[in-house]
PDB file of C-alpha atoms in Angstrom:
ATOM      1  CA  MET A   1      18.744  30.705  28.680  1.00 44.00           C
ATOM      2  CA  ALA A   2      16.830  27.520  29.507  1.00 44.00           C
ATOM      3  CA  ALA A   3      14.912  27.766  26.241  1.00 41.00           C
ATOM      4  CA  VAL A   4      18.129  28.242  24.290  1.00 36.00           C
ATOM      5  CA  ASN A   5      19.746  25.252  25.978  1.00 39.00           C
ATOM      6  CA  LYS A   6      16.690  23.116  25.248  1.00 35.00           C
ATOM      7  CA  ARG A   7      16.896  24.011  21.552  1.00 33.00           C
ATOM      8  CA  ILE A   8      20.587  23.143  21.490  1.00 30.00           C
ATOM      9  CA  ARG A   9      19.877  19.776  23.083  1.00 35.00           C
ATOM     10  CA  ILE A  10      17.157  18.997  20.521  1.00 36.00           C
ATOM     11  CA  LEU A  11      19.340  19.926  17.570  1.00 36.00           C
ATOM     12  CA  SER A  12      22.323  18.067  18.971  1.00 37.00           C
ATOM     13  CA  ILE A  13      20.632  14.668  18.577  1.00 38.00           C
ATOM     14  CA  LEU A  14      19.699  15.335  14.966  1.00 44.00           C
ATOM     15  CA  PRO A  15      22.066  14.702  12.036  1.00 42.00           C
ATOM     16  CA  SER A  16      24.045  17.377  10.259  1.00 41.00           C
ATOM     17  CA  PHE A  17      21.479  19.278   8.236  1.00 41.00           C
ATOM     18  CA  GLN A  18      21.866  19.788   4.537  1.00 42.00           C
ATOM     19  CA  ARG A  19      21.601  23.160   2.851  1.00 36.00           C
ATOM     20  CA  SER A  20      18.411  24.413   1.221  1.00 39.00           C
ATOM     21  CA  HIS A  21      18.340  25.632  -2.378  1.00 38.00           C
ATOM     22  CA  CYS A  22      19.266  29.131  -1.231  1.00 37.00           C
ATOM     23  CA  GLY A  23      22.146  27.908   0.938  1.00 38.00           C
ATOM     24  CA  SER A  24      20.405  28.250   4.311  1.00 35.00           C
ATOM     25  CA  PRO A  25      20.827  25.361   6.776  1.00 36.00           C
ATOM     26  CA  PHE A  26      17.779  23.078   6.590  1.00 40.00           C
ATOM     27  CA  TYR A  27      16.690  23.721  10.154  1.00 38.00           C
ATOM     28  CA  THR A  28      16.487  27.497   9.553  1.00 35.00           C
ATOM     29  CA  HIS A  29      14.916  27.123   6.110  1.00 37.00           C
ATOM     30  CA  GLU A  30      11.430  27.797   7.513  1.00 38.00           C
ATOM     31  CA  SER A  31      12.310  31.472   8.047  1.00 35.00           C
ATOM     32  CA  CYS A  32      14.258  32.004   4.830  1.00 36.00           C
ATOM     33  CA  THR A  33      12.690  34.995   3.048  1.00 32.00           C
ATOM     34  CA  CYS A  34      13.749  33.969  -0.454  1.00 32.00           C
ATOM     35  CA  CYS A  35      11.987  30.635   0.078  1.00 33.00           C
ATOM     36  CA  MET A  36       8.734  32.380   1.048  1.00 30.00           C
ATOM     37  CA  GLY A  37       8.946  30.807   4.504  1.00 33.00           C
ATOM     38  CA  GLN A  38       7.681  27.487   3.195  1.00 35.00           C
ATOM     39  CA  GLY A  39      10.466  25.049   4.017  1.00 35.00           C
ATOM     40  CA  ASN A  40       8.998  23.002   1.179  1.00 33.00           C
ATOM     41  CA  LEU A  41      10.725  21.691  -1.922  1.00 31.00           C
ATOM     42  CA  ARG A  42       7.530  22.012  -3.923  1.00 30.00           C
ATOM     43  CA  TYR A  43       8.467  25.684  -4.207  1.00 29.00           C
ATOM     44  CA  ASN A  44      10.932  25.874  -7.069  1.00 31.00           C
ATOM     45  CA  SER A  45      14.510  27.016  -6.603  1.00 29.00           C
ATOM     46  CA  CYS A  46      13.616  29.354  -3.735  1.00 30.00           C
ATOM     47  CA  THR A  47      11.549  31.591  -6.035  1.00 30.00           C
ATOM     48  CA  GLY A  48       8.285  30.982  -4.226  1.00 32.00           C
ATOM     49  CA  SER A  49       6.579  29.685  -7.383  1.00 33.00           C
ATOM     50  CA  ARG A  50       4.465  26.628  -6.670  1.00 37.00           C
ATOM     51  CA  ASN A  51       4.744  23.605  -8.940  1.00 42.00           C
ATOM     52  CA  GLU A  52       2.516  20.646  -8.083  1.00 45.00           C
ATOM     53  CA  GLU A  53       4.254  18.476 -10.686  1.00 47.00           C
ATOM     54  CA  GLN A  54       7.812  18.851  -9.386  1.00 54.00           C
ATOM     55  CA  ALA A  55       9.085  15.573  -7.975  1.00 61.00           C
ATOM     56  CA  MET A  56       9.926  15.935  -4.295  1.00 67.00           C
ATOM     57  CA  GLN A  57      13.547  15.519  -3.321  1.00 70.00           C
ATOM     58  CA  ALA A  58      15.017  14.462   0.011  1.00 76.00           C
ATOM     59  CA  VAL A  59      16.018  17.382   2.230  1.00 75.00           C
ATOM     60  CA  ALA A  60      17.919  15.605   5.035  1.00 84.00           C
ATOM     61  CA  THR A  61      18.922  12.179   6.339  1.00 90.00           C
ATOM     62  CA  MET A  62      17.864  10.859   9.763  1.00 90.00           C
ATOM     63  CA  THR A  63      17.217   7.725  11.758  1.00 92.00           C
ATOM     64  CA  SER A  64      13.653   6.916  12.782  1.00 90.00           C
ATOM     65  CA  THR A  65      14.369   8.082  16.346  1.00 90.00           C
ATOM     66  CA  GLU A  66      15.727  11.408  15.136  1.00 91.00           C
ATOM     67  CA  PHE A  67      12.789  11.809  12.765  1.00 85.00           C
ATOM     68  CA  ASP A  68      10.278  11.272  15.589  1.00 86.00           C
ATOM     69  CA  VAL A  69      11.851  14.188  17.472  1.00 87.00           C
ATOM     70  CA  TYR A  70      12.077  16.434  14.417  1.00 86.00           C
ATOM     71  CA  ALA A  71       8.491  15.767  13.283  1.00 82.00           C
ATOM     72  CA  ARG A  72       7.140  16.805  16.695  1.00 84.00           C
ATOM     73  CA  LEU A  73       8.855  20.212  16.712  1.00 86.00           C
ATOM     74  CA  PRO A  74       6.216  23.010  16.819  1.00 85.00           C
ATOM     75  CA  GLN A  75       7.322  24.541  13.511  1.00 81.00           C
ATOM     76  CA  ASN A  76       6.632  21.239  11.756  1.00 79.00           C
ATOM     77  CA  ALA A  77       3.092  20.723  13.066  1.00 72.00           C
ATOM     78  CA  ALA A  78       1.411  21.824   9.815  1.00 70.00           C
ATOM     79  CA  LYS A  79       3.813  20.005   7.494  1.00 76.00           C
ATOM     80  CA  ARG A  80       3.536  16.586   5.949  1.00 79.00           C
ATOM     81  CA  LEU A  81       6.820  14.829   6.680  1.00 84.00           C
ATOM     82  CA  GLN A  82       7.878  11.313   5.740  1.00 80.00           C
ATOM     83  CA  LEU A  83      11.083   9.352   6.259  1.00 86.00           C
ATOM     84  CA  ILE A  84      11.767   7.138   3.239  1.00 85.00           C
ATOM     85  CA  ASP A  85      14.888   4.976   3.191  1.00 88.00           C
ATOM     86  CA  GLY A  86      16.325   7.206   5.922  1.00 88.00           C
ATOM     87  CA  GLU A  87      15.725  10.433   3.971  1.00 87.00           C
ATOM     88  CA  VAL A  88      13.281  13.188   4.948  1.00 88.00           C
ATOM     89  CA  TYR A  89      10.685  14.339   2.408  1.00 86.00           C
ATOM     90  CA  MET A  90       8.445  17.332   3.010  1.00 83.00           C
ATOM     91  CA  SER A  91       5.287  18.292   1.117  1.00 77.00           C
ATOM     92  CA  ALA A  92       2.348  20.650   1.287  1.00 70.00           C
ATOM     93  CA  ARG A  93      -1.040  19.373   2.395  1.00 72.00           C
ATOM     94  CA  PRO A  94      -3.071  17.568  -0.305  1.00 80.00           C
ATOM     95  CA  MET A  95      -5.339  19.218  -2.862  1.00 87.00           C
ATOM     96  CA  PRO A  96      -9.174  19.007  -2.533  1.00 93.00           C
ATOM     97  CA  ASP A  97      -9.729  16.037  -4.896  1.00 96.00           C
ATOM     98  CA  HIS A  98      -7.031  14.114  -3.048  1.00 95.00           C
ATOM     99  CA  GLN A  99      -8.790  14.739   0.260  1.00 96.00           C
ATOM    100  CA  ARG A 100     -12.208  13.864  -1.172  1.00 97.00           C
ATOM    101  CA  PHE A 101     -10.984  10.509  -2.445  1.00 98.00           C
ATOM    102  CA  VAL A 102      -9.185   9.679   0.795  1.00 98.00           C
ATOM    103  CA  HIS A 103     -12.278  10.432   2.865  1.00 98.00           C
ATOM    104  CA  ASP A 104     -14.636   8.559   0.539  1.00 99.00           C
ATOM    105  CA  VAL A 105     -12.500   5.440   0.071  1.00 99.00           C
ATOM    106  CA  ALA A 106     -12.037   5.260   3.854  1.00 98.00           C
ATOM    107  CA  ASP A 107     -15.817   5.537   4.333  1.00 98.00           C
ATOM    108  CA  LEU A 108     -16.348   2.872   1.672  1.00 98.00           C
ATOM    109  CA  ILE A 109     -14.002   0.389   3.330  1.00 98.00           C
ATOM    110  CA  GLU A 110     -15.480   1.094   6.755  1.00 98.00           C
ATOM    111  CA  SER A 111     -19.014   0.520   5.440  1.00 97.00           C
ATOM    112  CA  LEU A 112     -18.026  -2.904   4.110  1.00 97.00           C
ATOM    113  CA  MET A 113     -16.116  -4.153   7.142  1.00 97.00           C
ATOM    114  CA  SER A 114     -17.730  -5.021  10.464  1.00 92.00           C
ATOM    115  CA  GLY A 115     -14.354  -5.508  12.149  1.00 94.00           C
ATOM    116  CA  GLY A 116     -10.934  -3.944  12.093  1.00 97.00           C
ATOM    117  CA  GLU A 117     -10.182  -0.244  11.815  1.00 98.00           C
ATOM    118  CA  VAL A 118      -9.810   2.295   9.001  1.00 98.00           C
ATOM    119  CA  LEU A 119      -7.438   5.230   9.573  1.00 98.00           C
ATOM    120  CA  GLU A 120      -6.481   8.266   7.479  1.00 97.00           C
ATOM    121  CA  ASP A 121      -3.187  10.181   7.416  1.00 93.00           C
ATOM    122  CA  ILE A 122      -1.684   8.489  10.463  1.00 94.00           C
ATOM    123  CA  ASN A 123       1.975   8.310  11.452  1.00 94.00           C
ATOM    124  CA  LEU A 124       3.206   4.843  10.490  1.00 97.00           C
ATOM    125  CA  HIS A 125       6.594   3.493  11.557  1.00 97.00           C
ATOM    126  CA  LEU A 126       6.898   0.645   9.080  1.00 97.00           C
ATOM    127  CA  ALA A 127      10.543  -0.224   9.844  1.00 96.00           C
ATOM    128  CA  GLU A 128      13.800   1.532  10.735  1.00 95.00           C
ATOM    129  CA  GLY A 129      14.257   4.423   8.322  1.00 94.00           C
ATOM    130  CA  HIS A 130      10.654   4.204   7.100  1.00 96.00           C
ATOM    131  CA  ASN A 131       8.234   6.591   8.841  1.00 93.00           C
ATOM    132  CA  TYR A 132       5.293   7.260   6.524  1.00 96.00           C
ATOM    133  CA  GLU A 133       1.985   9.080   6.515  1.00 95.00           C
ATOM    134  CA  PRO A 134      -0.152   6.853   4.264  1.00 97.00           C
ATOM    135  CA  ASP A 135      -3.431   8.262   3.001  1.00 97.00           C
ATOM    136  CA  VAL A 136      -5.546   5.333   4.230  1.00 99.00           C
ATOM    137  CA  ILE A 137      -4.824   2.077   6.047  1.00 99.00           C
ATOM    138  CA  TRP A 138      -7.060  -0.759   7.166  1.00 99.00           C
ATOM    139  CA  LEU A 139      -6.078  -2.891  10.150  1.00 99.00           C
ATOM    140  CA  ALA A 140      -7.581  -6.279  10.936  1.00 98.00           C
ATOM    141  CA  ALA A 141      -8.650  -6.971  14.505  1.00 96.00           C
ATOM    142  CA  ASP A 142      -5.562  -9.150  15.003  1.00 97.00           C
ATOM    143  CA  SER A 143      -3.224  -6.915  12.997  1.00 98.00           C
ATOM    144  CA  ALA A 144       0.529  -6.971  13.557  1.00 97.00           C
ATOM    145  CA  CYS A 145       0.387  -3.179  13.159  1.00 98.00           C
ATOM    146  CA  SER A 146       0.040  -1.849  16.702  1.00 97.00           C
ATOM    147  CA  GLU A 147      -0.630   1.551  18.232  1.00 97.00           C
ATOM    148  CA  THR A 148       2.168   3.527  19.899  1.00 94.00           C
ATOM    149  CA  GLU A 149       2.457   6.938  21.557  1.00 91.00           C
ATOM    150  CA  THR A 150       3.204   8.602  18.219  1.00 88.00           C
ATOM    151  CA  GLY A 151       1.081   6.558  15.788  1.00 94.00           C
ATOM    152  CA  PHE A 152       1.330   2.947  14.632  1.00 98.00           C
ATOM    153  CA  THR A 153       4.180   0.520  14.046  1.00 98.00           C
ATOM    154  CA  GLY A 154       4.322  -2.524  11.773  1.00 98.00           C
ATOM    155  CA  PRO A 155       2.706  -3.504   8.456  1.00 99.00           C
ATOM    156  CA  PRO A 156      -1.007  -2.749   7.907  1.00 99.00           C
ATOM    157  CA  GLU A 157      -3.186  -5.246   6.066  1.00 99.00           C
ATOM    158  CA  LEU A 158      -4.139  -2.624   3.453  1.00 99.00           C
ATOM    159  CA  VAL A 159      -2.482   0.641   2.396  1.00 99.00           C
ATOM    160  CA  VAL A 160      -4.023   3.166  -0.015  1.00 99.00           C
ATOM    161  CA  GLU A 161      -1.873   5.957  -1.471  1.00 98.00           C
ATOM    162  CA  VAL A 162      -3.206   8.703  -3.769  1.00 97.00           C
ATOM    163  CA  LEU A 163      -0.690   9.754  -6.416  1.00 95.00           C
ATOM    164  CA  SER A 164       0.281  13.328  -7.215  1.00 89.00           C
ATOM    165  CA  GLY A 165       2.839  14.758  -9.598  1.00 85.00           C
ATOM    166  CA  SER A 166       5.255  15.390  -6.744  1.00 83.00           C
ATOM    167  CA  THR A 167       4.891  12.070  -4.896  1.00 88.00           C
ATOM    168  CA  ALA A 168       4.186   9.420  -7.558  1.00 93.00           C
ATOM    169  CA  HIS A 169       7.872   8.510  -7.906  1.00 92.00           C
ATOM    170  CA  LEU A 170       7.993   7.777  -4.170  1.00 93.00           C
ATOM    171  CA  ASP A 171       4.707   5.863  -3.935  1.00 97.00           C
ATOM    172  CA  LYS A 172       5.642   3.729  -6.966  1.00 97.00           C
ATOM    173  CA  GLY A 173       9.327   3.429  -6.066  1.00 97.00           C
ATOM    174  CA  PRO A 174      10.904   3.251  -2.589  1.00 97.00           C
ATOM    175  CA  LYS A 175       7.600   3.172  -0.694  1.00 98.00           C
ATOM    176  CA  PHE A 176       6.275   0.395  -2.944  1.00 98.00           C
ATOM    177  CA  ASP A 177       9.452  -1.582  -2.280  1.00 98.00           C
ATOM    178  CA  ALA A 178       9.211  -1.028   1.488  1.00 98.00           C
ATOM    179  CA  TYR A 179       5.527  -1.967   1.673  1.00 99.00           C
ATOM    180  CA  GLU A 180       6.383  -5.128  -0.259  1.00 99.00           C
ATOM    181  CA  GLN A 181       9.466  -5.946   1.822  1.00 98.00           C
ATOM    182  CA  TYR A 182       7.953  -5.354   5.255  1.00 98.00           C
ATOM    183  CA  GLY A 183       4.733  -7.319   4.908  1.00 98.00           C
ATOM    184  CA  VAL A 184       1.849  -5.068   3.816  1.00 99.00           C
ATOM    185  CA  GLY A 185      -0.931  -7.362   2.616  1.00 99.00           C
ATOM    186  CA  GLU A 186      -2.444  -5.229  -0.133  1.00 99.00           C
ATOM    187  CA  TYR A 187      -1.429  -1.938  -1.764  1.00 99.00           C
ATOM    188  CA  TRP A 188      -3.724   0.368  -3.736  1.00 99.00           C
ATOM    189  CA  LEU A 189      -2.338   3.232  -5.849  1.00 99.00           C
ATOM    190  CA  ALA A 190      -5.037   5.734  -6.849  1.00 99.00           C
ATOM    191  CA  ASP A 191      -4.428   7.921  -9.911  1.00 98.00           C
ATOM    192  CA  LEU A 192      -7.142  10.584  -9.924  1.00 97.00           C
ATOM    193  CA  ASN A 193      -6.078  12.014 -13.285  1.00 95.00           C
ATOM    194  CA  GLN A 194      -6.614   8.635 -14.939  1.00 96.00           C
ATOM    195  CA  MET A 195      -9.535   7.748 -12.618  1.00 98.00           C
ATOM    196  CA  LEU A 196      -7.921   4.393 -11.856  1.00 98.00           C
ATOM    197  CA  VAL A 197      -6.848   2.387  -8.816  1.00 99.00           C
ATOM    198  CA  GLU A 198      -3.947  -0.013  -9.356  1.00 99.00           C
ATOM    199  CA  VAL A 199      -4.174  -2.952  -6.946  1.00 99.00           C
ATOM    200  CA  TYR A 200      -1.378  -5.205  -5.686  1.00 99.00           C
ATOM    201  CA  ARG A 201      -1.743  -8.077  -3.222  1.00 98.00           C
ATOM    202  CA  ARG A 202       0.831 -10.127  -1.377  1.00 98.00           C
ATOM    203  CA  ASP A 203       1.950 -13.348  -3.034  1.00 98.00           C
ATOM    204  CA  GLY A 204       4.596 -14.854  -0.763  1.00 97.00           C
ATOM    205  CA  GLU A 205       7.331 -12.258  -0.371  1.00 96.00           C
ATOM    206  CA  ARG A 206       6.314 -10.209  -3.415  1.00 98.00           C
ATOM    207  CA  PHE A 207       3.394  -8.102  -4.618  1.00 99.00           C
ATOM    208  CA  LEU A 208       1.236  -9.505  -7.402  1.00 99.00           C
ATOM    209  CA  ARG A 209      -0.512  -6.936  -9.608  1.00 98.00           C
ATOM    210  CA  LEU A 210      -4.247  -7.635  -9.861  1.00 98.00           C
ATOM    211  CA  GLY A 211      -4.965  -4.862 -12.366  1.00 98.00           C
ATOM    212  CA  ALA A 212      -6.167  -1.269 -12.707  1.00 99.00           C
ATOM    213  CA  PHE A 213      -9.788  -0.492 -11.845  1.00 99.00           C
ATOM    214  CA  GLY A 214     -12.035   2.486 -12.583  1.00 98.00           C
ATOM    215  CA  PRO A 215     -15.254   3.933 -11.110  1.00 98.00           C
ATOM    216  CA  ALA A 216     -17.422   1.311 -12.830  1.00 98.00           C
ATOM    217  CA  ASP A 217     -15.295  -1.592 -11.582  1.00 99.00           C
ATOM    218  CA  THR A 218     -15.263  -3.751  -8.473  1.00 98.00           C
ATOM    219  CA  VAL A 219     -12.030  -4.758  -6.745  1.00 98.00           C
ATOM    220  CA  GLU A 220     -11.919  -8.297  -5.379  1.00 97.00           C
ATOM    221  CA  SER A 221      -9.897  -7.503  -2.282  1.00 98.00           C
ATOM    222  CA  TYR A 222      -8.070 -10.452  -0.760  1.00 96.00           C
ATOM    223  CA  VAL A 223      -7.334  -8.820   2.593  1.00 98.00           C
ATOM    224  CA  LEU A 224     -10.852  -7.417   3.031  1.00 98.00           C
ATOM    225  CA  GLY A 225     -12.393 -10.659   1.809  1.00 97.00           C
ATOM    226  CA  LYS A 226     -15.131  -8.730   0.015  1.00 96.00           C
ATOM    227  CA  PRO A 227     -15.767  -7.107  -3.354  1.00 98.00           C
ATOM    228  CA  VAL A 228     -15.236  -3.343  -3.251  1.00 98.00           C
ATOM    229  CA  PRO A 229     -17.282  -1.303  -5.788  1.00 98.00           C
ATOM    230  CA  LEU A 230     -15.213   1.806  -6.519  1.00 98.00           C
ATOM    231  CA  ALA A 231     -18.011   4.114  -7.696  1.00 98.00           C
ATOM    232  CA  ALA A 232     -18.476   5.608  -4.236  1.00 97.00           C
ATOM    233  CA  ALA A 233     -14.762   6.374  -3.890  1.00 98.00           C
ATOM    234  CA  PHE A 234     -14.707   8.382  -7.136  1.00 98.00           C
ATOM    235  CA  GLN A 235     -18.106  10.060  -6.827  1.00 97.00           C
ATOM    236  CA  ARG A 236     -16.820  13.503  -5.769  1.00 97.00           C
ATOM    237  CA  ILE A 237     -13.703  13.726  -7.950  1.00 95.00           C
ATOM    238  CA  LYS A 238     -13.763  16.825 -10.147  1.00 81.00           C
ATOM    239  CA  ARG A 239     -11.540  16.136 -13.104  1.00 70.00           C
ATOM    240  CA  SER A 240     -10.362  19.045 -15.207  1.00 51.00           C
ATOM    241  CA  SER A 241     -11.449  18.821 -18.846  1.00 39.00           C
TER     242      SER A 241
END
């Protein structure tokens, strides 16, 4: 009975859950047989067929406090959850090339910088209604982005996001706007299909586009204060012909 009461208390602080594609309440969607037990909108129309190119859609609305509770539930431990403009988005873990680039660009930045800290796939509370899991961030030694019990809060100096067919509309849309609005110093968008990194830096209250750079190029990073040769970041990417 105690376990049941605890579950009721947890659910009671969360918002009214929307329905999944099959009509199941969102919080029971994980066990829905027609959805293959995925609880993941990258599985089309509850048929269980995976589509990496399908744009992710919001599955519920929450506050940041409610999201912190929901994201820590045991059944969500293996899921990638983000709160964007107060809406919950859920995705599968990244593909191998995505992970290779994230690891290598983080190593590259760390090798160039004697101070600060490079982090991958951390929980970032950027602002109310904006709880992200950016691929890579770099924090200066005196960064306004500070560590908390659940991750970090505030704007990092540098954010790197790797695009996919299902997340590009978020990384280029509402997340771009939020990173710009809430003080991120520099934003890199990596497109592994095009083998390009699009770079934006802060110019007052807005982002200024510096250009798109490939494996043979060097990014003149304003926040890092050093040139960044991108060859090492792309060295393990296996493009399909």
